[in-house]
Amino acid sequence: MRLETDPYLARYAARVTGMSASEIRALFAVASRPEIVSFAGGMPDTSALDLEAVEQVVAAVIRDSGAVALQYGGGQGRPELREQLVQVMRLQGVPAHPDELVVTVGGQQALELIASCFVDPGDVVLAEGPTYVGAIGALTSLQADVRHVPMDEAGMRVDLLEEQLQALEAEGRRAKYLYLIPNHQNPAGVSLSLERRRRVAELAERHDLLVVEDDPYGLLGFDGEVLPSLRSMIPERVIYVGTMSKLFAPGVRTGWIAAPAPVRDKLILLREAADLCPSNLTQMIVERWLQTQPWVEQIKRFRQLYAEKAGVMLDTMAAELPAEVHWTRPQGAFYVWLTVPAGIDTSDLLAKAIAHRVAYVPGRGFFADSSGGDHARLCFSFPSTDRIREGVVRLGELLNAELELVRAVYGEHAPQLRTRRGGRATGIGG
Ligand code: PMP
């Protein structure tokens, strides 16, 4: 085998030198084959959109304002769109004024701009453990020191957040911010309880902490319930991130940040340095979608669809997965977080899973320190209900076979195989 060395290695910036594509990325290329049921990608079911309505919206944008749509725009994003986005936030009870918003290329650019705005190499950023893989990517590419706060079924353990804040203060350090996904978290599939939201708000005041509230899924609660946002509790301390990816379509790459004015101004400068301005074309498509289409109804349709898929997912898991496996029970959005017994490593298992025609994301991707080998994220939003059943049956076969193997190898010395207490499948762990 010929070892390829990168001839550009000596020229890269220090923060880029350590970056490399994981083996898992290569496996995912295979996982998109049609015979594989993929619970891997966090993709909305865009087939639930009324494509004729979208076509009309796109055609109308070009017909009525083509020259503007195809022109450059301002770095903050179109005022007309920002007014519409404030209405989306209002539906969720999140207060905002259009002037406070910066339109971004999806929530992902928002997370990257916020990280660039605050993080110098070595700076501490606190985040739930596990947390969104794209946030870890943005933070680690800037050499942040990401420290995780463990979670349970009620979201981030706020008692442990307090401990970390105190420990940092004892070291004479301060976290640049706390990154939090309070609603239907990716990947854990749980929400931060109301009581804990209040505690986070109190702790933020007491410890002079900034909070980045990333909220792609707040309107996707299966029963339509919406808990108060942190922005509504401590607006001066919160930088709020929204996105149309899960409420309309990720293909329009439209997200936004609502931030206190001084931070907003820095973010606009950073965004202008990155890409000048968001696309006028996609902004105007989203704007017109929100102005002329029944978007609240569409969100309701998404909610009902995902609730149905979650039901099939959880029922089939209860029937098919071994008793030693635990999982969370989402009340909204896309994700179930799986915990497997000691002796099984979900990263090692992925190649076998793909050979068995089912895919997931191994837990390690959701921790900056690559812990989480006993977890996996299963995303049920995209496959049809029939495919979900098939995929879970395959996963059950795989996990049962793997457990047999663990028992055969270790015999009576098998690592403690945890069993589900009282038949309820819960537990986030690590
Ligand atoms: N934050 C979280 C928690 C997400 O799950 C995602 C997408 N999966 C994003 C941000 C970014 O999404 P987008 O760039 O499509 O808005």
Coordinates of C-alpha atoms and ligand atoms in Angstrom, one line a residue:
M1 CA 0.0 0.0 0.0
R2 CA 1.4 3.4 -0.9
L3 CA 1.2 6.0 1.9
E4 CA 0.0 9.3 0.6
T5 CA 1.5 12.3 2.4
D6 CA -0.2 15.6 2.0
P7 CA 2.3 17.9 0.1
Y8 CA 0.5 21.0 1.6
L9 CA 0.9 19.8 5.2
A10 CA 3.5 22.4 6.2
R11 CA 1.4 25.2 4.9
Y12 CA -1.9 24.7 6.7
A13 CA -3.0 26.9 9.6
A14 CA -2.5 25.1 12.9
R15 CA -6.3 24.8 13.5
V16 CA -6.6 22.9 10.2
T17 CA -3.7 20.5 10.5
G18 CA -5.4 18.0 12.8
M19 CA -8.7 17.9 10.7
S20 CA -9.4 14.8 8.8
A21 CA -12.4 13.0 7.4
S22 CA -13.4 10.1 9.7
E23 CA -13.8 6.5 8.6
I24 CA -17.4 7.0 9.5
R25 CA -17.8 9.5 6.7
A26 CA -16.7 6.8 4.3
L27 CA -19.3 4.4 5.7
F28 CA -22.0 7.0 5.3
A29 CA -21.3 7.2 1.6
V30 CA -22.2 3.5 1.5
A31 CA -25.2 4.0 3.8
S32 CA -27.0 6.1 1.2
R33 CA -27.5 3.0 -1.0
P34 CA -31.2 2.2 -1.4
E35 CA -31.1 -1.2 0.2
I36 CA -29.9 0.3 3.5
V37 CA -32.4 1.7 6.0
S38 CA -30.6 4.8 7.2
F39 CA -31.4 6.2 10.6
A40 CA -28.2 8.3 10.2
G41 CA -28.8 11.7 8.5
G42 CA -31.0 14.2 10.4
M43 CA -33.1 14.9 7.4
P44 CA -36.6 16.3 7.4
D45 CA -39.2 14.5 5.2
T46 CA -39.4 17.1 2.4
S47 CA -41.8 14.9 0.5
A48 CA -44.5 16.2 3.0
L49 CA -44.2 19.6 1.3
D50 CA -46.7 20.8 -1.3
L51 CA -44.2 20.9 -4.2
E52 CA -46.7 22.6 -6.5
A53 CA -47.1 25.4 -4.0
V54 CA -43.3 25.7 -3.8
E55 CA -43.1 25.8 -7.6
Q56 CA -45.5 28.6 -7.7
V57 CA -43.6 30.5 -5.0
V58 CA -40.3 30.2 -6.8
A59 CA -41.9 31.2 -10.2
A60 CA -43.6 34.2 -8.6
V61 CA -40.3 35.4 -7.1
I62 CA -38.6 35.3 -10.5
R63 CA -41.6 36.7 -12.3
D64 CA -42.3 39.6 -10.0
S65 CA -38.8 40.5 -8.7
G66 CA -36.3 38.5 -10.7
A67 CA -33.7 41.2 -11.0
V68 CA -33.6 41.8 -7.3
A69 CA -33.7 38.1 -6.5
L70 CA -30.6 37.6 -8.6
Q71 CA -28.7 40.6 -7.2
Y72 CA -26.5 41.0 -4.1
G73 CA -28.2 42.0 -0.9
G74 CA -27.3 43.4 2.5
G75 CA -25.2 41.5 5.0
Q76 CA -27.9 41.5 7.7
G77 CA -30.5 39.9 5.4
R78 CA -33.6 41.3 3.8
P79 CA -35.8 43.4 6.2
E80 CA -38.9 41.8 4.7
L81 CA -37.7 38.3 5.5
R82 CA -36.6 39.4 9.0
E83 CA -40.2 40.6 9.6
Q84 CA -41.5 37.2 8.6
L85 CA -39.0 35.3 10.8
V86 CA -40.2 37.4 13.8
Q87 CA -43.6 35.9 13.1
V88 CA -42.2 32.4 13.1
M89 CA -40.6 33.2 16.5
R90 CA -43.8 34.7 17.8
L91 CA -45.7 31.5 17.0
Q92 CA -43.3 29.9 19.5
G93 CA -43.6 32.7 22.0
V94 CA -40.0 33.9 21.4
P95 CA -39.8 37.7 21.5
A96 CA -37.8 39.5 18.9
H97 CA -37.6 42.6 16.7
P98 CA -36.6 42.4 13.0
D99 CA -33.6 44.7 13.7
E100 CA -32.2 42.2 16.1
L101 CA -32.0 39.5 13.5
V102 CA -29.2 38.4 11.1
V103 CA -30.2 36.1 8.3
T104 CA -27.7 33.2 7.9
V105 CA -27.0 30.3 5.6
G106 CA -28.8 27.8 7.8
G107 CA -28.4 27.4 11.5
Q108 CA -25.0 26.0 10.8
Q109 CA -23.5 29.3 9.6
A110 CA -25.1 30.9 12.6
L111 CA -23.2 28.6 15.0
E112 CA -20.0 29.1 13.1
L113 CA -20.3 32.9 13.1
I114 CA -21.1 33.0 16.8
A115 CA -18.1 30.7 17.6
S116 CA -15.9 33.0 15.4
C117 CA -17.2 36.0 17.3
F118 CA -16.3 34.7 20.8
V119 CA -13.8 31.9 20.7
D120 CA -10.0 32.2 20.8
P121 CA -7.9 28.9 20.8
G122 CA -8.2 27.2 24.2
D123 CA -11.4 29.1 25.3
V124 CA -13.9 27.1 27.2
V125 CA -17.4 26.6 25.8
L126 CA -19.9 24.5 27.7
A127 CA -22.3 22.3 25.9
E128 CA -24.7 19.4 26.7
G129 CA -23.1 16.0 26.5
P130 CA -24.1 14.7 23.9
T131 CA -24.5 17.7 21.6
Y132 CA -25.0 18.6 18.0
V133 CA -22.1 17.4 15.9
G134 CA -22.1 20.5 13.7
A135 CA -21.6 22.7 16.7
I136 CA -18.7 20.6 17.8
G137 CA -17.2 20.9 14.4
A138 CA -17.6 24.7 14.4
L139 CA -16.1 25.0 17.9
T140 CA -13.2 22.6 17.5
S141 CA -12.2 24.1 14.2
L142 CA -11.6 27.2 16.2
Q143 CA -9.7 25.2 18.8
A144 CA -12.3 25.7 21.6
D145 CA -12.0 23.7 24.7
V146 CA -15.5 22.1 24.6
R147 CA -16.6 20.8 28.0
H148 CA -19.7 18.7 28.3
V149 CA -22.4 18.9 30.9
P150 CA -24.2 15.5 31.2
M151 CA -27.9 15.1 30.5
D152 CA -30.8 13.0 31.7
E153 CA -34.4 12.7 30.6
A154 CA -35.1 16.3 31.7
G155 CA -32.2 17.7 29.6
M156 CA -28.9 19.1 30.8
R157 CA -28.1 18.4 34.4
V158 CA -28.2 21.9 35.7
D159 CA -26.7 20.8 39.1
L160 CA -23.6 19.7 37.1
L161 CA -23.6 22.9 35.1
E162 CA -23.3 24.8 38.4
E163 CA -20.5 22.6 39.5
Q164 CA -18.6 23.2 36.2
L165 CA -19.2 27.0 36.5
Q166 CA -17.8 26.9 40.1
A167 CA -14.8 24.8 39.1
L168 CA -14.0 27.2 36.3
E169 CA -14.3 30.2 38.6
A170 CA -11.9 28.4 41.0
E171 CA -9.5 28.0 38.1
G172 CA -9.8 31.8 37.5
R173 CA -11.5 31.0 34.1
R174 CA -14.8 31.8 32.6
A175 CA -16.7 29.9 29.8
K176 CA -17.2 32.0 26.7
Y177 CA -20.7 30.7 26.5
L178 CA -23.0 27.8 27.1
Y179 CA -24.3 26.2 23.9
L180 CA -27.7 24.6 24.5
I181 CA -30.4 22.9 22.4
P182 CA -33.4 23.1 24.8
N183 CA -36.1 21.6 22.6
H184 CA -36.1 18.0 21.4
Q185 CA -32.4 17.9 21.5
N186 CA -30.1 16.6 18.8
P187 CA -29.0 13.9 19.4
A188 CA -30.6 13.0 22.8
G189 CA -34.3 13.5 21.8
V190 CA -35.2 15.1 25.2
S191 CA -36.1 18.7 26.2
L192 CA -34.9 20.9 29.0
S193 CA -37.6 20.9 31.7
L194 CA -39.2 24.3 32.6
E195 CA -37.7 24.1 36.1
R196 CA -34.3 23.6 34.7
R197 CA -34.8 26.5 32.2
R198 CA -35.4 28.7 35.2
R199 CA -32.3 27.4 36.9
V200 CA -30.2 28.0 33.8
A201 CA -31.5 31.6 33.7
E202 CA -30.6 32.1 37.4
L203 CA -27.2 30.5 36.9
A204 CA -26.5 32.7 33.9
E205 CA -27.3 35.8 35.9
R206 CA -25.3 34.7 38.9
H207 CA -22.2 33.6 36.9
D208 CA -22.4 36.3 34.2
L209 CA -22.8 33.6 31.5
L210 CA -23.8 34.0 27.9
V211 CA -26.1 31.4 26.4
V212 CA -26.4 30.3 22.8
E213 CA -29.9 28.9 22.4
D214 CA -30.0 26.7 19.3
D215 CA -33.6 26.0 18.5
P216 CA -34.4 24.2 15.2
Y217 CA -37.0 21.9 16.7
G218 CA -39.1 24.1 19.1
L219 CA -42.2 24.0 16.9
L220 CA -42.0 20.3 16.3
G221 CA -43.3 19.0 19.6
F222 CA -45.7 16.1 18.8
D223 CA -48.5 17.6 21.0
G224 CA -47.7 21.2 20.0
E225 CA -46.5 22.1 23.4
V226 CA -43.8 24.8 23.6
L227 CA -41.8 25.5 26.7
P228 CA -40.6 29.1 27.3
S229 CA -37.3 30.0 25.6
L230 CA -34.3 31.2 27.5
R231 CA -34.4 34.2 25.3
S232 CA -37.8 35.1 26.8
M233 CA -36.3 34.8 30.3
I234 CA -32.9 36.5 30.0
P235 CA -32.9 38.3 26.6
E236 CA -29.6 40.3 27.2
R237 CA -27.7 37.0 27.9
V238 CA -29.0 34.9 25.0
I239 CA -28.0 34.6 21.4
Y240 CA -30.8 32.8 19.8
V241 CA -30.4 30.6 16.6
G242 CA -33.4 29.6 14.4
T243 CA -33.6 27.9 11.1
M244 CA -36.2 27.2 8.4
S245 CA -34.6 23.8 7.6
K246 CA -37.0 21.8 9.6
L247 CA -40.0 24.1 9.3
F248 CA -39.8 24.5 5.5
A249 CA -36.8 23.0 3.7
P250 CA -33.0 22.7 4.4
G251 CA -32.4 23.3 0.7
V252 CA -33.2 27.0 1.0
R253 CA -30.3 27.2 3.6
T254 CA -32.1 29.9 5.6
G255 CA -31.4 30.4 9.3
W256 CA -31.1 33.4 11.6
I257 CA -29.6 34.8 14.8
A258 CA -31.4 37.0 17.2
A259 CA -28.7 38.8 19.3
P260 CA -28.3 41.9 21.5
A261 CA -27.4 44.9 19.2
P262 CA -23.6 45.0 19.9
V263 CA -23.2 41.3 19.2
R264 CA -25.5 41.5 16.1
D265 CA -23.2 44.2 14.7
K266 CA -20.1 42.1 15.1
L267 CA -21.9 39.1 13.6
I268 CA -22.8 41.1 10.5
L269 CA -19.2 42.1 10.0
L270 CA -18.1 38.5 10.4
R271 CA -20.7 37.3 7.9
E272 CA -19.7 40.0 5.4
A273 CA -16.1 38.7 5.6
A274 CA -17.3 35.2 5.1
D275 CA -19.8 35.4 2.3
L276 CA -20.9 39.1 1.8
C277 CA -24.6 38.4 2.1
P278 CA -27.2 35.6 2.2
S279 CA -28.7 34.7 -1.2
N280 CA -31.4 37.1 -2.2
L281 CA -33.1 34.4 -4.2
T282 CA -33.6 31.9 -1.4
Q283 CA -34.5 34.7 1.1
M284 CA -37.2 35.9 -1.3
I285 CA -38.5 32.3 -1.7
V286 CA -38.8 31.9 2.1
E287 CA -40.2 35.3 2.4
R288 CA -42.9 34.6 -0.1
W289 CA -43.6 31.1 1.3
L290 CA -44.2 32.7 4.7
Q291 CA -46.3 35.6 3.2
T292 CA -48.5 33.6 0.9
Q293 CA -48.7 29.9 2.0
P294 CA -50.3 28.2 5.0
W295 CA -47.0 27.7 6.7
V296 CA -48.5 27.1 10.2
E297 CA -50.5 24.3 8.7
Q298 CA -47.4 22.9 7.1
I299 CA -45.6 22.8 10.4
K300 CA -48.6 21.0 11.9
R301 CA -48.4 18.5 9.1
F302 CA -44.7 17.9 9.8
R303 CA -45.5 17.5 13.5
Q304 CA -48.1 14.9 12.9
L305 CA -45.9 13.0 10.4
Y306 CA -43.0 12.9 12.8
A307 CA -45.3 11.9 15.7
E308 CA -46.5 9.0 13.7
K309 CA -43.0 7.9 12.7
A310 CA -41.8 8.2 16.3
G311 CA -44.7 6.0 17.4
V312 CA -43.7 3.3 14.9
M313 CA -40.1 3.6 15.8
L314 CA -40.6 3.3 19.6
D315 CA -43.2 0.5 19.3
T316 CA -40.9 -1.5 17.1
M317 CA -37.9 -0.9 19.3
A318 CA -39.8 -2.1 22.3
A319 CA -40.7 -5.3 20.4
E320 CA -37.4 -5.9 18.7
L321 CA -34.4 -4.6 20.7
P322 CA -32.8 -6.7 23.5
A323 CA -33.8 -5.8 27.1
E324 CA -30.2 -4.6 27.9
V325 CA -30.5 -1.7 25.4
H326 CA -31.9 1.6 26.7
W327 CA -33.3 4.6 24.7
T328 CA -35.0 7.9 25.2
R329 CA -38.6 8.6 24.3
P330 CA -38.8 11.8 22.2
Q331 CA -41.8 14.1 22.6
G332 CA -40.9 16.0 19.4
A333 CA -38.6 16.3 16.4
F334 CA -36.3 13.6 14.9
Y335 CA -34.1 11.6 17.3
V336 CA -33.9 8.6 19.6
W337 CA -30.7 8.2 21.6
L338 CA -29.7 4.6 22.2
T339 CA -27.5 3.2 25.0
V340 CA -26.0 -0.2 24.5
P341 CA -24.5 -2.4 27.2
A342 CA -20.8 -2.5 28.0
G343 CA -18.9 -4.8 25.6
I344 CA -20.5 -3.2 22.5
D345 CA -18.9 -0.2 20.8
T346 CA -21.2 1.5 18.4
S347 CA -18.4 2.9 16.2
D348 CA -16.9 -0.6 15.8
L349 CA -20.4 -2.0 15.1
L350 CA -21.3 0.4 12.3
A351 CA -19.6 -1.5 9.5
K352 CA -21.5 -4.7 10.5
A353 CA -24.7 -2.6 10.8
I354 CA -24.3 -1.4 7.2
A355 CA -23.5 -4.9 6.0
H356 CA -26.8 -5.8 7.8
R357 CA -28.5 -3.0 5.8
V358 CA -29.2 -0.5 8.6
A359 CA -27.3 2.7 9.5
Y360 CA -27.1 5.0 12.5
V361 CA -24.6 7.6 13.8
P362 CA -22.3 6.3 16.5
G363 CA -22.4 8.2 19.8
R364 CA -18.8 9.4 19.6
G365 CA -19.6 12.0 17.0
F366 CA -21.6 13.9 19.6
F367 CA -18.9 14.4 22.2
A368 CA -15.8 16.6 21.6
D369 CA -13.7 14.1 23.6
S370 CA -14.9 11.2 21.5
S371 CA -16.5 9.4 24.4
G372 CA -19.9 8.0 23.8
G373 CA -19.0 4.6 22.3
D374 CA -21.9 3.0 24.1
H375 CA -24.4 5.3 22.4
A376 CA -26.0 5.8 18.9
R377 CA -28.3 8.3 17.4
L378 CA -31.3 7.0 15.4
C379 CA -33.1 9.5 13.3
F380 CA -36.6 8.5 12.3
S381 CA -37.8 11.6 10.4
F382 CA -36.9 10.6 6.9
P383 CA -37.6 6.8 6.3
S384 CA -41.2 5.7 5.7
T385 CA -43.0 3.9 8.5
D386 CA -42.5 0.6 6.7
R387 CA -38.8 1.2 6.3
I388 CA -38.6 2.3 10.0
R389 CA -40.0 -1.1 11.0
E390 CA -37.6 -3.0 8.7
G391 CA -34.7 -1.0 9.9
V392 CA -35.5 -1.6 13.6
V393 CA -36.0 -5.3 13.0
R394 CA -32.5 -5.4 11.4
L395 CA -31.0 -3.4 14.3
G396 CA -32.6 -5.8 16.7
E397 CA -31.1 -8.8 14.9
L398 CA -27.7 -7.1 14.9
L399 CA -27.8 -6.2 18.6
N400 CA -29.0 -9.6 19.7
A401 CA -26.3 -11.3 17.7
E402 CA -23.7 -8.9 19.2
L403 CA -24.9 -9.6 22.7
E404 CA -24.6 -13.3 22.1
L405 CA -21.1 -12.7 21.0
V406 CA -20.2 -10.6 24.1
R407 CA -21.6 -13.4 26.3
A408 CA -19.7 -16.1 24.4
V409 CA -16.5 -14.2 24.7
Y410 CA -16.7 -13.2 28.3
G411 CA -18.8 -16.1 29.7
E412 CA -19.7 -15.5 33.3
H413 CA -17.3 -12.6 33.3
A414 CA -19.4 -10.6 30.8
P415 CA -19.4 -6.9 31.5
Q416 CA -22.4 -6.0 33.6
L417 CA -25.2 -6.0 31.2
R418 CA -27.6 -3.4 32.3
T419 CA -31.3 -4.3 32.1
R420 CA -34.2 -2.1 31.6
R421 CA -35.8 -1.2 34.8
G422 CA -39.5 -2.0 35.0
G423 CA -39.6 -2.5 31.2
R424 CA -39.3 1.3 30.6
A425 CA -36.6 2.2 28.2
T426 CA -34.9 5.3 29.3
G427 CA -31.4 6.6 30.2
I428 CA -29.0 8.9 28.5
G429 CA -25.8 8.2 30.4
G430 CA -22.3 9.3 29.4
Ligands
PMP1 N1 -28.5 23.0 15.1 C1 -29.0 21.7 15.3 C2 -29.2 21.3 16.7 C3 -29.3 20.9 14.2 O1 -29.8 19.7 14.5 C4 -29.1 21.4 12.9 C5 -29.3 20.5 11.7 N2 -29.4 19.2 11.9 C6 -28.6 22.7 12.8 C7 -28.3 23.4 13.9 C8 -28.2 23.3 11.4 O2 -29.1 23.1 10.5 P1 -29.3 24.1 9.2 O3 -27.9 24.6 8.9 O4 -29.8 23.2 8.1 O5 -30.2 25.1 9.7

